Coordinates of C-alpha atoms in Angstrom, one line a residue:
M1412 CA 4.6 -31.6 137.3
S1413 CA 4.3 -32.3 141.1
D1414 CA 2.2 -34.8 143.0
T1415 CA -0.3 -32.1 143.7
L1416 CA -1.0 -31.2 140.1
Y1417 CA -1.3 -34.9 139.0
M1418 CA -3.7 -35.5 141.9
A1419 CA -5.7 -32.4 140.9
R1420 CA -6.1 -34.0 137.5
A1421 CA -7.3 -37.3 139.0
L1422 CA -9.9 -35.4 141.0
Q1423 CA -10.9 -33.6 137.8
L1424 CA -11.5 -36.9 136.2
A1425 CA -13.4 -38.3 139.2
E1426 CA -15.8 -35.4 139.0
Q1427 CA -17.0 -36.7 135.6
G1428 CA -18.7 -39.5 137.5
L1429 CA -20.7 -37.0 139.6
Y1430 CA -24.0 -38.0 138.0
S1431 CA -23.6 -41.7 137.3
T1432 CA -21.6 -43.7 139.8
H1433 CA -24.3 -44.3 142.5
P1434 CA -24.0 -46.1 144.8
N1435 CA -20.2 -46.2 144.2
P1436 CA -17.8 -43.4 145.0
R1437 CA -16.5 -41.0 142.3
V1438 CA -12.9 -41.9 141.5
G1439 CA -10.3 -40.8 139.0
C1440 CA -6.8 -42.2 138.2
V1441 CA -3.8 -40.8 136.4
L1442 CA -0.7 -42.9 135.5
V1443 CA 2.6 -41.0 135.1
R1444 CA 5.9 -42.4 133.9
D1445 CA 9.1 -40.4 133.3
G1446 CA 7.2 -37.1 133.7
H1447 CA 4.5 -37.9 131.2
I1448 CA 0.9 -39.0 131.7
V1449 CA 0.6 -42.4 130.1
G1450 CA -3.0 -43.3 131.1
E1451 CA -6.1 -41.8 132.6
G1452 CA -9.4 -43.1 133.7
W1453 CA -12.5 -42.5 135.8
H1454 CA -15.2 -44.7 137.2
Q1455 CA -18.3 -44.2 135.1
Q1456 CA -21.0 -46.6 136.4
A1457 CA -21.5 -49.1 139.2
G1458 CA -20.8 -52.6 137.9
T1459 CA -18.4 -51.4 135.3
A1460 CA -14.6 -51.0 135.3
H1461 CA -13.1 -48.8 138.0
A1462 CA -10.9 -45.7 137.3
E1463 CA -7.7 -47.7 137.8
V1464 CA -8.6 -50.3 135.2
H1465 CA -9.5 -47.6 132.6
A1466 CA -6.1 -45.9 133.3
L1467 CA -4.1 -49.2 133.1
T1468 CA -5.8 -50.2 129.9
A1469 CA -5.0 -46.8 128.4
A1470 CA -1.3 -47.1 129.5
G1471 CA -0.7 -50.7 128.5
E1472 CA 3.0 -51.7 129.1
A1473 CA 3.8 -48.1 130.0
A1474 CA 2.2 -48.7 133.4
R1475 CA 5.2 -50.7 134.5
G1476 CA 7.3 -48.6 136.7
A1477 CA 4.8 -45.7 136.7
T1478 CA 3.3 -43.7 139.5
A1479 CA -0.5 -44.0 139.9
Y1480 CA -2.4 -41.1 141.3
V1481 CA -5.8 -42.2 142.6
S1482 CA -8.4 -39.9 144.2
L1483 CA -9.6 -42.7 146.5
E1484 CA -7.8 -45.8 148.0
P1485 CA -7.9 -48.7 145.5
C1486 CA -10.3 -51.4 146.5
S1487 CA -9.0 -54.7 147.8
H1488 CA -12.2 -56.8 147.8
H1489 CA -14.1 -58.6 145.1
G1490 CA -17.4 -56.8 144.4
R1491 CA -19.0 -56.7 141.0
T1492 CA -15.5 -56.1 139.6
P1493 CA -12.0 -57.5 140.7
P1494 CA -9.9 -55.6 143.3
C1495 CA -8.1 -52.6 141.8
A1496 CA -5.2 -52.7 144.2
Q1497 CA -4.3 -56.2 142.8
A1498 CA -4.6 -54.8 139.2
L1499 CA -2.0 -52.1 140.1
V1500 CA 0.3 -54.8 141.5
D1501 CA -0.1 -57.0 138.5
A1502 CA 0.6 -54.1 136.1
G1503 CA 4.0 -53.4 137.8
V1504 CA 3.2 -49.9 139.1
A1505 CA 6.1 -48.6 141.2
R1506 CA 4.3 -46.0 143.3
V1507 CA 0.8 -45.1 144.3
V1508 CA -0.4 -41.7 145.6
V1509 CA -3.9 -41.6 147.2
A1510 CA -5.9 -38.5 148.1
L1511 CA -8.4 -40.2 150.5
Q1512 CA -8.5 -43.5 152.4
D1513 CA -11.6 -45.4 151.6
P1514 CA -14.1 -45.2 154.4
N1515 CA -15.7 -48.5 153.3
P1516 CA -15.1 -51.0 156.1
Q1517 CA -14.4 -53.7 153.4
V1518 CA -11.4 -51.6 152.3
A1519 CA -10.4 -49.1 155.0
G1520 CA -6.6 -49.3 154.5
R1521 CA -6.5 -52.9 153.2
G1522 CA -5.9 -51.7 149.7
L1523 CA -3.0 -49.6 150.8
G1524 CA -1.7 -52.6 152.8
L1525 CA -1.9 -54.9 149.8
L1526 CA 0.1 -52.4 147.7
R1527 CA 2.8 -52.1 150.5
N1528 CA 3.1 -55.8 150.9
A1529 CA 3.8 -56.1 147.2
G1530 CA 6.7 -53.7 147.6
I1531 CA 5.0 -50.7 146.1
E1532 CA 5.7 -47.3 147.6
V1533 CA 2.5 -45.7 148.9
E1534 CA 1.8 -42.2 149.9
L1535 CA -1.5 -40.8 151.4
L1536 CA -1.9 -37.1 150.8
G1537 CA -3.6 -34.8 153.2
G1538 CA -4.6 -31.1 153.2
A1539 CA -6.8 -29.5 150.5
L1540 CA -6.7 -32.4 148.1
Q1541 CA -7.9 -34.8 150.7
Q1542 CA -10.7 -32.4 151.6
Q1543 CA -11.6 -32.1 147.9
A1544 CA -11.7 -35.9 147.5
Q1545 CA -13.9 -36.1 150.6
E1546 CA -16.3 -33.4 149.4
L1547 CA -16.6 -35.1 146.0
N1548 CA -17.8 -38.2 147.9
R1549 CA -19.5 -36.6 150.9
G1550 CA -22.5 -38.9 150.7
F1551 CA -20.5 -42.1 150.3
V1552 CA -18.3 -41.1 153.2
R1553 CA -21.3 -40.3 155.4
R1554 CA -23.0 -43.5 154.6
M1555 CA -19.9 -45.6 155.2
T1556 CA -19.0 -43.9 158.5
H1557 CA -22.5 -43.1 160.0
G1558 CA -25.0 -45.2 158.1
M1559 CA -26.8 -42.0 156.9
P1560 CA -26.9 -40.1 153.6
W1561 CA -25.8 -36.5 153.0
V1562 CA -29.0 -34.5 153.0
T1563 CA -29.5 -31.3 151.0
A1564 CA -32.7 -29.2 151.0
K1565 CA -33.3 -27.3 147.8
L1566 CA -35.6 -24.3 148.0
A1567 CA -36.7 -21.4 145.8
M1568 CA -37.6 -18.1 147.3
S1569 CA -38.3 -14.5 146.4
L1570 CA -36.2 -11.6 147.5
D1571 CA -38.5 -11.2 150.6
G1572 CA -37.9 -14.8 151.6
R1573 CA -41.2 -16.2 150.4
T1574 CA -41.7 -19.6 148.6
A1575 CA -45.3 -19.5 147.4
M1576 CA -48.4 -17.4 147.4
A1577 CA -50.9 -17.9 150.2
S1578 CA -52.9 -20.2 147.9
G1579 CA -49.8 -22.5 147.5
E1580 CA -49.1 -21.3 143.9
S1581 CA -45.3 -21.4 143.4
Q1582 CA -44.7 -22.1 139.7
W1583 CA -42.4 -20.4 138.7
I1584 CA -40.6 -18.2 141.2
T1585 CA -37.2 -18.7 139.6
G1586 CA -36.1 -18.6 135.9
P1587 CA -35.1 -21.3 133.4
A1588 CA -31.4 -21.3 134.3
A1589 CA -32.2 -22.0 138.0
R1590 CA -34.6 -24.7 137.1
A1591 CA -32.0 -26.3 134.8
D1592 CA -29.5 -26.1 137.7
V1593 CA -32.0 -28.0 139.8
Q1594 CA -31.9 -30.9 137.3
R1595 CA -28.2 -31.3 137.9
L1596 CA -28.9 -31.5 141.7
R1597 CA -31.4 -34.2 141.0
A1598 CA -29.1 -36.1 138.6
R1599 CA -26.3 -36.3 141.2
S1600 CA -28.6 -37.5 144.0
S1601 CA -29.4 -41.0 145.0
V1602 CA -32.9 -40.0 146.2
V1603 CA -35.2 -37.0 145.4
L1604 CA -37.7 -36.6 148.2
S1605 CA -40.8 -34.5 148.8
G1606 CA -43.9 -34.3 150.8
A1607 CA -47.6 -34.6 150.1
D1608 CA -48.3 -30.9 150.0
T1609 CA -45.7 -30.2 147.3
V1610 CA -46.8 -33.2 145.2
L1611 CA -50.5 -32.2 145.5
L1612 CA -50.0 -28.5 144.8
D1613 CA -47.4 -28.7 142.0
N1614 CA -48.4 -32.1 140.6
A1615 CA -44.7 -32.9 141.0
R1616 CA -43.1 -36.0 139.4
L1617 CA -39.6 -35.4 140.8
T1618 CA -38.0 -36.8 137.7
I1619 CA -35.0 -35.6 135.8
R1620 CA -36.1 -33.6 132.8
A1621 CA -33.8 -34.6 130.0
D1622 CA -34.4 -31.4 127.9
Q1623 CA -33.3 -29.2 130.9
L1624 CA -30.2 -31.3 131.9
D1625 CA -27.4 -29.2 130.6
L1626 CA -24.3 -31.5 130.8
P1627 CA -21.6 -32.6 128.4
V1628 CA -22.8 -35.3 126.0
R1629 CA -21.1 -38.3 127.7
Q1630 CA -22.1 -37.3 131.2
K1631 CA -25.7 -36.6 130.2
A1632 CA -26.0 -40.0 128.5
L1633 CA -24.7 -41.8 131.6
A1634 CA -26.9 -39.7 134.0
L1635 CA -30.0 -40.5 132.1
Q1636 CA -29.3 -44.2 132.3
R1637 CA -29.8 -44.0 136.0
S1638 CA -33.1 -42.9 137.6
P1639 CA -32.8 -41.5 141.2
M1640 CA -35.2 -43.1 143.7
R1641 CA -38.2 -40.8 144.1
V1642 CA -39.6 -40.8 147.6
L1643 CA -42.9 -39.3 148.7
V1644 CA -43.3 -38.7 152.5
D1645 CA -47.1 -39.1 153.0
G1646 CA -47.9 -40.5 156.4
S1647 CA -51.7 -39.9 155.9
Q1648 CA -51.6 -41.2 152.3
R1649 CA -53.3 -38.1 150.9
V1650 CA -51.8 -38.2 147.4
P1651 CA -54.0 -40.4 145.2
F1652 CA -52.4 -43.2 143.2
E1653 CA -53.6 -41.5 140.0
S1654 CA -51.3 -38.5 140.6
S1655 CA -48.3 -37.9 138.2
F1656 CA -45.9 -38.9 140.9
Y1657 CA -47.1 -42.5 140.8
Q1658 CA -47.1 -42.7 137.0
E1659 CA -43.3 -42.8 136.8
T1660 CA -41.0 -45.7 137.7
N1661 CA -38.9 -45.9 140.8
G1662 CA -41.4 -44.0 142.9
W1663 CA -41.6 -44.9 146.6
L1664 CA -44.3 -44.1 149.2
A1665 CA -42.9 -43.5 152.7
T1666 CA -45.8 -43.9 155.1
L1667 CA -47.0 -45.3 158.4
Q1668 CA -49.4 -48.1 157.4
Q1669 CA -49.9 -50.6 154.6
P1670 CA -52.1 -48.9 152.0
E1671 CA -55.6 -50.3 151.4
H1672 CA -55.0 -50.7 147.7
P1673 CA -52.0 -52.0 145.8
L1674 CA -49.4 -49.4 144.8
P1675 CA -49.2 -48.7 141.0
E1676 CA -46.8 -50.9 139.1
G1677 CA -43.2 -49.9 139.4
C1678 CA -43.7 -48.2 142.8
G1679 CA -42.4 -49.3 146.2
L1680 CA -43.4 -49.0 149.8
L1681 CA -41.3 -47.8 152.8
L1682 CA -43.2 -48.6 156.0
L1683 CA -41.8 -46.5 158.8
P1684 CA -42.3 -45.9 162.5
E1685 CA -44.3 -42.9 163.8
K1686 CA -42.7 -39.9 165.6
E1687 CA -45.0 -37.2 167.0
G1688 CA -47.8 -38.2 164.6
H1689 CA -45.6 -38.1 161.5
V1690 CA -43.2 -40.4 159.6
D1691 CA -39.9 -40.7 161.6
L1692 CA -37.6 -38.9 159.3
Q1693 CA -34.4 -40.2 160.9
A1694 CA -35.6 -43.8 160.5
L1695 CA -36.4 -43.0 156.8
L1696 CA -32.9 -41.7 156.1
Q1697 CA -31.4 -44.7 157.8
K1698 CA -33.4 -47.1 155.7
L1699 CA -32.6 -45.2 152.5
A1700 CA -28.9 -45.4 153.4
Q1701 CA -28.7 -49.0 154.7
K1702 CA -31.3 -50.8 152.6
H1703 CA -31.1 -48.7 149.4
Q1704 CA -27.5 -47.5 149.4
A1705 CA -28.5 -43.9 149.2
N1706 CA -25.4 -41.6 149.4
E1707 CA -27.1 -38.2 148.7
V1708 CA -30.7 -37.3 149.4
L1709 CA -32.2 -34.1 147.8
V1710 CA -35.2 -32.8 149.7
E1711 CA -37.5 -30.7 147.5
A1712 CA -40.4 -29.9 149.7
G1713 CA -42.3 -27.0 151.3
A1714 CA -41.9 -25.1 154.5
K1715 CA -43.4 -27.8 156.7
L1716 CA -41.4 -30.8 155.7
C1717 CA -38.1 -28.8 155.2
G1718 CA -38.7 -27.3 158.6
A1719 CA -39.2 -30.8 160.1
F1720 CA -35.9 -32.0 158.7
L1721 CA -34.1 -28.9 160.0
Q1722 CA -35.6 -29.1 163.5
A1723 CA -34.6 -32.8 163.7
G1724 CA -31.0 -31.9 162.9
L1725 CA -31.1 -34.0 159.7
L1726 CA -30.0 -31.4 157.1
D1727 CA -26.4 -31.0 156.0
E1728 CA -26.8 -28.4 153.4
L1729 CA -29.3 -25.8 152.1
V1730 CA -29.3 -24.7 148.4
V1731 CA -31.5 -21.7 148.1
Y1732 CA -32.4 -20.1 144.7
M1733 CA -33.3 -16.5 145.2
A1734 CA -35.3 -14.7 142.6
P1735 CA -35.5 -10.9 142.1
R1736 CA -39.2 -10.8 142.9
L1737 CA -41.4 -9.8 145.9
L1738 CA -44.3 -12.1 146.8
G1739 CA -45.6 -10.0 149.7
S1740 CA -46.3 -10.5 153.4
D1741 CA -49.2 -12.9 152.9
A1742 CA -47.0 -15.4 150.9
R1743 CA -45.6 -18.5 152.5
P1744 CA -42.2 -18.4 154.3
L1745 CA -39.1 -20.5 153.5
F1746 CA -39.4 -22.7 156.6
D1747 CA -42.1 -23.6 159.1
L1748 CA -39.8 -22.9 162.0
P1749 CA -41.4 -21.4 165.1
L1750 CA -38.4 -19.8 166.8
L1751 CA -39.2 -17.4 169.7
Q1752 CA -35.8 -16.3 171.0
M1753 CA -32.4 -15.4 169.6
A1754 CA -30.9 -18.3 171.4
Q1755 CA -32.9 -20.6 169.1
V1756 CA -31.6 -19.1 165.9
V1757 CA -30.1 -21.6 163.5
G1758 CA -26.6 -20.7 162.4
L1759 CA -25.6 -21.2 158.8
K1760 CA -22.3 -20.9 156.9
I1761 CA -22.5 -19.7 153.3
V1762 CA -20.0 -21.7 151.3
D1763 CA -21.0 -20.5 147.8
M1764 CA -23.0 -17.8 146.2
R1765 CA -23.3 -17.2 142.5
A1766 CA -25.6 -15.9 139.8
V1767 CA -27.6 -18.5 137.9
G1768 CA -29.3 -16.7 135.1
D1769 CA -31.4 -13.8 136.6
D1770 CA -31.4 -15.6 140.0
W1771 CA -28.9 -16.2 142.7
R1772 CA -27.9 -19.6 144.1
I1773 CA -26.8 -19.6 147.8
S1774 CA -25.3 -22.8 149.3
C1775 CA -25.1 -23.0 153.1
R1776 CA -23.9 -25.6 155.5
L1777 CA -25.4 -26.1 158.9

């Protein structure tokens, strides 16, 4: 097998950490000696062994003289675990192939340098495998390089582009398969975020529903051990503390002023500056990234808040679930986006479109 195929396997392993490694990156490692895989591993949870350590443990003495294929540059600093670059040196690995250099300033080439200084041959791949490794850790890369998370807006709409009836009623536009797919989006996110209108109309909790999370047993168990941060953007504090949102742990109120009454137990407060009469969304995302290590933020909100994120240039991706239904001309639109001229049109690139049960999932990049 070639370097390309072994690295593809390392990336496949890394993907198993899609739902559980926050705030760490997803990393896989394959050890090969004499044309045979002698060890494999993937990073499972923050604070536990990294991919390289799992692979080295599996390989034992067979790691000496082997080639290590790692989807992300081995770390060179002491965090909650020892540096993986040194572990590879100590194990006697002869060659290390890496798909993506770590964007973390604490690493950023230092891991590769440590390996080279120890006499280990190092190769940094480019091309499609590098892009795949970056896509797998798009939120981590964004946070490390720009101090911002990757932001995805998830919306559900009818075939005629409507998201709710005029009354606000929206449950359920899409079918069970699409709703289960949304649980996977939530599970991979660091933060699930919504606005007051959505929480009030849908009595939304924004939690992961275990019974709908369709994942392999090990991945599901790890995913359910981690609760994404739930954020309610409510500058006017319209949502009462008795609502379902506040009855769950790890809920946060993003608002402009200190509330008059204490927040329910287990909930936190994000005080933010005002911008045009509303919560400054850019300041919110910066705080989530820099203070709470948020890599990926999932926005599940209505036309107004989603439109505000879009107009502010803060969305990276749209995931739209389209149901084979017609809600009619009086129903609510997908975005509150008052565009008047063709020159103002927002351009999108469709990167994926597939059937999910009876519905269609359309993924677009801005």
